[in-house]
Short mmCIF file of C-alpha atoms in Angstrom, two decimals:
data_model
loop_
_atom_site.label_atom_id
_atom_site.label_comp_id
_atom_site.label_asym_id
_atom_site.label_seq_id
_atom_site.Cartn_x
_atom_site.Cartn_y
_atom_site.Cartn_z
CA UNK A 154 35.22 -34.48 28.01
CA UNK A 155 34.07 -32.49 31.00
CA UNK A 156 30.56 -32.88 32.43
CA UNK A 157 28.63 -30.41 34.53
CA UNK A 158 27.30 -31.52 37.93
CA UNK A 159 23.80 -32.36 36.60
CA UNK A 160 25.19 -34.56 33.81
CA UNK A 161 27.57 -36.28 36.27
CA UNK A 162 24.67 -37.02 38.63
CA UNK A 163 22.57 -38.49 35.81
CA UNK A 164 25.35 -40.76 34.58
CA UNK A 165 26.30 -41.78 38.16
CA UNK A 166 22.69 -42.83 38.79
CA UNK A 167 23.00 -45.10 35.76
CA UNK A 168 26.31 -46.51 36.97
CA UNK A 169 28.25 -44.80 34.19
CA UNK A 170 31.42 -42.76 34.29
CA UNK A 171 32.81 -39.96 32.10
CA UNK A 172 34.44 -42.40 29.68
CA UNK A 173 31.10 -44.05 29.01
CA UNK A 174 29.29 -40.73 28.62
CA UNK A 175 31.53 -39.64 25.76
CA UNK A 176 30.02 -42.35 23.57
CA UNK A 177 26.44 -41.22 24.23
CA UNK A 178 26.69 -37.50 23.41
CA UNK A 179 24.40 -36.55 20.43
CA UNK A 180 25.89 -35.50 17.09
CA UNK A 181 25.96 -31.78 16.21
CA UNK A 182 23.81 -30.46 13.32
CA UNK A 183 26.93 -29.69 11.29
CA UNK A 184 27.99 -33.34 11.57
CA UNK A 185 24.83 -34.62 9.93
CA UNK A 186 24.32 -31.91 7.27
CA UNK A 187 26.49 -30.68 4.41
CA UNK A 188 25.58 -27.15 3.28
CA UNK A 189 24.36 -26.94 -0.29
CA UNK A 190 22.36 -24.53 -2.43
CA UNK A 191 18.66 -24.19 -1.67
CA UNK A 192 16.58 -25.56 -4.51
CA UNK A 193 13.67 -23.16 -4.05
CA UNK A 194 15.33 -19.79 -3.45
CA UNK A 195 17.80 -17.53 -5.23
CA UNK A 196 18.25 -13.85 -4.36
CA UNK A 197 17.72 -11.24 -7.05
CA UNK A 198 16.99 -7.52 -7.01
CA UNK A 199 14.97 -5.90 -9.79
CA UNK A 200 12.64 -3.00 -10.38
CA UNK A 201 9.04 -4.15 -10.34
CA UNK A 202 7.21 -0.88 -10.84
CA UNK A 203 8.15 0.51 -14.22
CA UNK A 204 5.71 3.23 -15.36
CA UNK A 205 6.99 4.07 -18.85
CA UNK A 206 4.01 2.40 -20.55
CA UNK A 207 1.59 4.40 -18.40
CA UNK A 208 3.19 7.71 -19.38
CA UNK A 209 3.99 7.15 -23.06
CA UNK A 210 1.96 4.16 -24.28
CA UNK A 211 3.38 1.90 -26.97
CA UNK A 212 2.05 2.23 -30.53
CA UNK A 213 3.04 -0.58 -32.89
CA UNK A 214 4.12 0.63 -36.34
CA UNK A 215 4.73 -1.16 -39.61
CA UNK A 216 7.70 0.93 -40.76
CA UNK A 217 10.90 2.11 -39.13
CA UNK A 218 9.98 5.76 -39.77
CA UNK A 219 6.96 7.77 -40.87
CA UNK A 220 5.34 11.19 -40.65
CA UNK A 221 2.67 12.13 -38.13
CA UNK A 222 -0.06 14.47 -39.34
CA UNK A 223 -0.93 17.30 -36.97
CA UNK A 224 -3.65 19.93 -36.88
CA UNK A 225 -2.37 23.12 -35.24
CA UNK A 226 -3.72 23.68 -31.72
CA UNK A 227 -5.47 26.89 -32.77
CA UNK A 228 -7.71 24.93 -35.15
CA UNK A 229 -10.21 24.14 -32.40
CA UNK A 230 -9.89 27.51 -30.66
CA UNK A 231 -10.82 29.98 -33.38
CA UNK A 232 -13.98 32.02 -32.86
CA UNK A 233 -15.67 32.21 -36.25
CA UNK A 234 -18.47 34.42 -37.52
CA UNK A 235 -21.23 31.85 -37.92
CA UNK A 236 -24.06 34.27 -38.76
CA UNK A 237 -25.79 34.30 -42.15
CA UNK A 238 -26.88 37.59 -43.75
CA UNK A 239 -30.49 37.25 -44.94
CA UNK A 240 -32.40 34.25 -46.24
CA UNK A 241 -30.08 33.92 -49.24
CA UNK A 242 -26.84 34.52 -47.39
CA UNK A 243 -24.01 32.04 -47.74
CA UNK A 244 -22.31 30.56 -44.68
CA UNK A 245 -18.69 31.48 -44.17
CA UNK A 246 -15.97 28.92 -44.79
CA UNK A 247 -13.68 27.70 -42.10
CA UNK A 248 -9.95 28.06 -42.56
CA UNK A 249 -7.45 25.65 -41.11
CA UNK A 250 -4.20 23.97 -42.02
CA UNK A 251 -2.57 20.58 -41.68
CA UNK A 252 1.09 19.77 -41.41
CA UNK A 253 3.29 16.72 -40.99
CA UNK A 254 6.14 18.33 -39.11
CA UNK A 255 6.30 15.56 -36.55
CA UNK A 256 7.75 12.16 -37.34
CA UNK A 257 9.12 9.11 -35.64
CA UNK A 258 12.26 7.19 -36.53
CA UNK A 259 13.00 4.15 -34.42
CA UNK A 260 16.41 3.48 -32.93
CA UNK A 261 17.84 0.01 -32.38
CA UNK A 262 18.41 -1.13 -28.81
CA UNK A 263 19.92 -4.51 -27.94
CA UNK A 264 21.95 -6.42 -25.36
CA UNK A 265 23.16 -9.99 -25.04
CA UNK A 266 24.67 -12.44 -22.58
CA UNK A 267 26.81 -15.52 -23.16
CA UNK A 268 25.75 -18.71 -21.37
CA UNK A 269 28.21 -21.60 -21.65
CA UNK A 270 27.00 -25.17 -22.12
CA UNK A 271 29.21 -26.11 -19.17
CA UNK A 272 27.33 -23.60 -17.01
CA UNK A 273 23.97 -24.99 -18.16
CA UNK A 274 25.00 -28.61 -17.47
CA UNK A 275 26.38 -27.94 -13.98
CA UNK A 276 23.92 -25.40 -12.57
CA UNK A 277 22.29 -26.42 -9.29
CA UNK A 278 18.54 -25.96 -8.77
CA UNK A 279 16.86 -23.50 -8.71
CA UNK A 280 19.30 -21.81 -11.10
CA UNK A 281 18.40 -21.88 -14.80
CA UNK A 282 21.16 -19.96 -16.59
CA UNK A 283 19.27 -19.41 -19.86
CA UNK A 284 16.11 -18.22 -18.11
CA UNK A 285 18.05 -15.92 -15.81
CA UNK A 286 20.02 -14.50 -18.72
CA UNK A 287 16.77 -13.56 -20.49
CA UNK A 288 15.32 -11.96 -17.35
CA UNK A 289 18.47 -9.98 -16.56
CA UNK A 290 18.98 -8.71 -20.12
CA UNK A 291 15.28 -7.81 -20.33
CA UNK A 292 15.57 -5.80 -17.13
CA UNK A 293 18.55 -3.88 -18.53
CA UNK A 294 16.50 -2.94 -21.61
CA UNK A 295 13.41 -2.04 -19.58
CA UNK A 296 15.44 0.13 -17.21
CA UNK A 297 17.01 1.92 -20.19
CA UNK A 298 13.56 2.67 -21.62
CA UNK A 299 12.32 3.83 -18.22
CA UNK A 300 15.20 6.30 -18.15
CA UNK A 301 14.45 7.56 -21.68
CA UNK A 302 10.76 8.10 -20.92
CA UNK A 303 11.56 9.75 -17.58
CA UNK A 304 13.84 12.18 -19.39
CA UNK A 305 11.01 13.04 -21.82
CA UNK A 306 8.27 13.35 -19.18
CA UNK A 307 10.44 15.34 -16.76
CA UNK A 308 12.18 17.34 -19.51
CA UNK A 309 11.26 21.02 -19.20
CA UNK A 310 11.95 21.62 -22.89
CA UNK A 311 8.94 19.48 -23.82
CA UNK A 312 6.42 21.78 -22.13
CA UNK A 313 7.10 25.22 -23.58
CA UNK A 314 5.80 27.79 -21.10
CA UNK A 315 3.89 25.13 -19.14
CA UNK A 316 6.56 24.55 -16.54
CA UNK A 317 7.39 25.95 -13.13
CA UNK A 318 10.23 25.38 -10.68
CA UNK A 319 8.96 25.41 -7.11
CA UNK A 320 11.04 26.96 -4.37
CA UNK A 321 10.95 27.80 -0.68
CA UNK A 322 7.55 27.63 1.01
CA UNK A 323 5.88 26.45 -2.21
CA UNK A 324 7.64 23.10 -2.15
CA UNK A 325 5.46 20.21 -1.12
CA UNK A 326 7.68 19.12 1.76
CA UNK A 327 6.99 22.38 3.60
CA UNK A 328 4.01 22.56 5.96
CA UNK A 329 2.71 25.84 4.49
CA UNK A 330 2.47 24.66 0.87
CA UNK A 331 -0.75 23.75 -0.92
CA UNK A 332 0.02 21.17 -3.59
CA UNK A 333 -3.65 20.73 -4.50
CA UNK A 334 -4.03 24.38 -5.46
CA UNK A 335 -0.75 24.30 -7.38
CA UNK A 336 -1.90 21.23 -9.32
CA UNK A 337 -5.32 22.69 -10.08
CA UNK A 338 -3.74 25.90 -11.36
CA UNK A 339 -1.42 23.86 -13.57
CA UNK A 340 -4.33 21.85 -14.98
CA UNK A 341 -6.02 25.05 -16.13
CA UNK A 342 -2.89 26.00 -18.09
CA UNK A 343 -3.28 22.98 -20.37
CA UNK A 344 -5.44 23.14 -23.49
CA UNK A 345 -6.81 19.63 -22.88
CA UNK A 346 -7.36 18.31 -19.39
CA UNK A 347 -4.59 15.98 -18.16
CA UNK A 348 -5.54 12.46 -17.15
CA UNK A 349 -2.42 11.45 -15.20
CA UNK A 350 -0.28 12.94 -12.45
CA UNK A 351 3.24 11.49 -12.62
CA UNK A 352 5.38 11.77 -9.49
CA UNK A 353 8.99 10.98 -8.76
CA UNK A 354 9.54 8.27 -6.18
CA UNK A 355 10.80 10.76 -3.59
CA UNK A 356 7.86 13.11 -4.17
CA UNK A 357 4.98 10.80 -3.29
CA UNK A 358 5.84 10.29 0.43
CA UNK A 359 6.00 14.07 0.88
CA UNK A 360 2.77 14.71 -1.03
CA UNK A 361 0.74 12.11 0.88
CA UNK A 362 1.85 13.56 4.25
CA UNK A 363 1.47 17.21 3.26
CA UNK A 364 -0.86 18.93 5.80
CA UNK A 365 -2.94 20.62 3.11
CA UNK A 366 -3.47 17.39 1.18
CA UNK A 367 -4.43 15.51 4.33
CA UNK A 368 -6.76 18.34 5.27
CA UNK A 369 -8.59 18.25 1.94
CA UNK A 370 -9.18 14.50 2.16
CA UNK A 371 -9.81 14.00 5.86
CA UNK A 372 -12.22 16.94 6.12
CA UNK A 373 -14.74 15.25 3.82
CA UNK A 374 -17.53 13.00 4.98
CA UNK A 375 -16.54 10.29 2.52
CA UNK A 376 -15.25 9.50 -0.92
CA UNK A 377 -16.76 7.81 -3.94
CA UNK A 378 -14.67 4.78 -3.03
CA UNK A 379 -16.02 4.61 0.52
CA UNK A 380 -15.01 5.90 3.93
CA UNK A 381 -12.13 8.26 4.57
CA UNK A 382 -8.86 6.26 4.40
CA UNK A 383 -6.49 6.15 7.34
CA UNK A 384 -3.70 7.22 4.98
CA UNK A 385 -3.68 9.25 1.79
CA UNK A 386 -3.59 6.82 -1.13
CA UNK A 387 -2.95 7.28 -4.84
CA UNK A 388 -6.63 6.78 -5.69
CA UNK A 389 -7.79 9.41 -3.20
CA UNK A 390 -5.37 11.99 -4.57
CA UNK A 391 -6.50 11.20 -8.12
CA UNK A 392 -10.11 11.74 -7.08
CA UNK A 393 -9.21 14.91 -5.21
CA UNK A 394 -7.54 16.64 -8.17
CA UNK A 395 -9.80 15.14 -10.82
CA UNK A 396 -7.46 12.93 -12.83
CA UNK A 397 -7.82 9.30 -13.80
CA UNK A 398 -4.62 8.08 -12.22
CA UNK A 399 -1.65 9.06 -10.09
CA UNK A 400 1.49 7.07 -10.94
CA UNK A 401 4.76 7.02 -9.04
CA UNK A 402 8.16 6.38 -10.60
CA UNK A 403 9.86 4.17 -8.02
CA UNK A 404 12.46 2.57 -10.31
CA UNK A 405 16.06 2.92 -9.17
CA UNK A 406 19.43 2.69 -10.87
CA UNK A 407 23.05 2.49 -9.81
CA UNK A 408 24.49 6.00 -10.13
CA UNK A 409 28.03 4.97 -9.09
CA UNK A 410 30.79 4.39 -11.60
CA UNK A 411 31.49 0.80 -12.56
CA UNK A 412 33.64 -0.95 -9.96
CA UNK A 413 32.60 1.31 -7.07
CA UNK A 414 30.14 0.52 -4.31
CA UNK A 415 26.50 0.55 -5.42
CA UNK A 416 24.72 3.87 -4.96
CA UNK A 417 20.98 3.55 -5.65
CA UNK A 418 19.23 6.60 -7.02
CA UNK A 419 15.78 7.27 -8.47
CA UNK A 420 15.28 7.20 -12.23
CA UNK A 421 12.42 9.70 -11.80
CA UNK A 422 13.59 12.87 -10.09
CA UNK A 423 11.98 15.37 -7.72
CA UNK A 424 9.38 16.52 -10.22
CA UNK A 425 5.67 16.18 -10.93
CA UNK A 426 4.07 16.16 -14.37
CA UNK A 427 0.46 16.42 -15.44
CA UNK A 428 -0.11 14.52 -18.67
CA UNK A 429 -2.91 13.76 -21.06
CA UNK A 430 -2.54 10.04 -21.81
CA UNK A 431 -4.57 8.20 -24.46
CA UNK A 432 -3.53 4.54 -24.46
CA UNK A 433 -5.34 3.76 -27.73
CA UNK A 434 -4.79 6.55 -30.24
CA UNK A 435 -7.69 7.67 -32.40
CA UNK A 436 -6.47 7.72 -36.02
CA UNK A 437 -8.21 11.07 -36.57
CA UNK A 438 -8.19 12.99 -33.29
CA UNK A 439 -5.50 11.97 -30.84
CA UNK A 440 -4.81 14.26 -27.90
CA UNK A 441 -1.91 12.88 -25.88
CA UNK A 442 1.41 13.95 -24.44
CA UNK A 443 3.45 11.33 -26.26
CA UNK A 444 3.83 7.79 -27.51
CA UNK A 445 6.57 5.21 -27.83
CA UNK A 446 6.51 4.04 -31.44
CA UNK A 447 7.67 0.41 -31.60
CA UNK A 448 8.57 -1.35 -34.83
CA UNK A 449 8.01 -5.08 -35.17
CA UNK A 450 5.16 -5.63 -32.73
CA UNK A 451 6.98 -7.58 -30.02
CA UNK A 452 8.32 -5.78 -26.98
CA UNK A 453 11.63 -7.63 -27.33
CA UNK A 454 12.98 -9.86 -30.06
CA UNK A 455 14.60 -12.86 -28.36
CA UNK A 456 17.34 -14.79 -30.19
CA UNK A 457 19.40 -17.79 -29.07
CA UNK A 458 22.63 -17.86 -31.09
CA UNK A 459 24.82 -21.00 -30.75
CA UNK A 460 28.53 -20.37 -30.36
CA UNK A 461 30.93 -23.32 -30.43
CA UNK A 462 34.07 -21.22 -30.06
CA UNK A 463 33.51 -19.85 -26.57
CA UNK A 464 34.87 -22.07 -23.78
CA UNK A 465 35.72 -25.76 -23.94
CA UNK A 466 32.13 -26.84 -24.59
CA UNK A 467 30.78 -23.81 -26.44
CA UNK A 468 27.58 -22.11 -25.45
CA UNK A 469 24.82 -19.74 -26.52
CA UNK A 470 24.40 -16.03 -26.84
CA UNK A 471 21.05 -14.81 -25.50
CA UNK A 472 20.27 -11.66 -27.47
CA UNK A 473 17.31 -9.32 -26.97
CA UNK A 474 16.56 -6.34 -29.18
CA UNK A 475 13.86 -3.73 -29.70
CA UNK A 476 13.24 -0.84 -32.09
CA UNK A 477 11.64 2.25 -30.56
CA UNK A 478 11.30 6.00 -30.64
CA UNK A 479 9.83 8.03 -27.78
CA UNK A 480 8.03 10.99 -29.36
CA UNK A 481 6.50 13.95 -27.53
CA UNK A 482 3.36 14.86 -29.48
CA UNK A 483 1.10 17.20 -27.49
CA UNK A 484 3.74 18.80 -25.31
CA UNK A 485 2.57 22.02 -23.64
CA UNK A 486 -0.98 21.61 -24.95
CA UNK A 487 -1.36 18.32 -23.09
CA UNK A 488 0.78 18.70 -20.01
CA UNK A 489 2.39 20.79 -17.29
CA UNK A 490 5.67 20.15 -15.50
CA UNK A 491 6.59 21.22 -11.99
CA UNK A 492 10.25 20.73 -11.06
CA UNK A 493 12.00 20.74 -7.66
CA UNK A 494 8.63 20.18 -5.98
CA UNK A 495 10.51 18.94 -2.89
CA UNK A 496 13.84 20.01 -1.43
#
């Protein structure tokens, strides 16, 4: 063992040579510690901001399929002759219709995972194979529903004529665009006033930094929530355009084929939708863009199915299932879709 000059001087002052010093050197950290799994940390990546429930609220139903009664939109828009001729005149009668053209019919969705008893018995803390299996399978089902609702909310076919594809200088990531005016114009195209503005995850950063949007907010003396914010927030945009809530679809999915490197992409695209959302439907007069009809009450039916055939010690299948149908109800009367709002 070689010593530097300072070490040699220290040992010489103590009357010790190099052979003696070798017995006094401290042990290295690796000599006194054997690496093992941390008991309070395991890495996992999952979407934490699903917005499907905020766009198409869940309605629990007692049957797998049923009809939905609907009054035509013109029922509340007809101008009637309400005058009465003379003191013995009879009032006119209103004319309207009712149909049940809409219906829901739930589809079955399910996934499962096999957890061996050997895996359960040998798992180191903090791993809990059964708990993790439930969480992972649940996330798969939730992500699938998020994708279905995103397809409905950002599907141009669900809005009739109430849709517009932005281009060029009108897109919100250009400095000359005015998203606020575009949104206000879209609101006026709806029969009932929308309550929610739904934005794709890539859209929100461009909207909040748009010069026109910042100008509208920062030019005011204050807001109902207090002083002017340093940055444009969801609540300030909601107040600015007169809706109850602005929600952002930040969920991501792997768009690469199985076996290839992960390529994260947004479930919600480069669109913006104005929606009328009524979380608790009125049995007589609901005005909403759409609902997710769920049979059975529970969000997910969780089953643990023993299996003695799999592996040397057997195991358990963790199975989760749900029964749902995402139905667009109000469509163009309750919403407006703007696509390609950013480049």
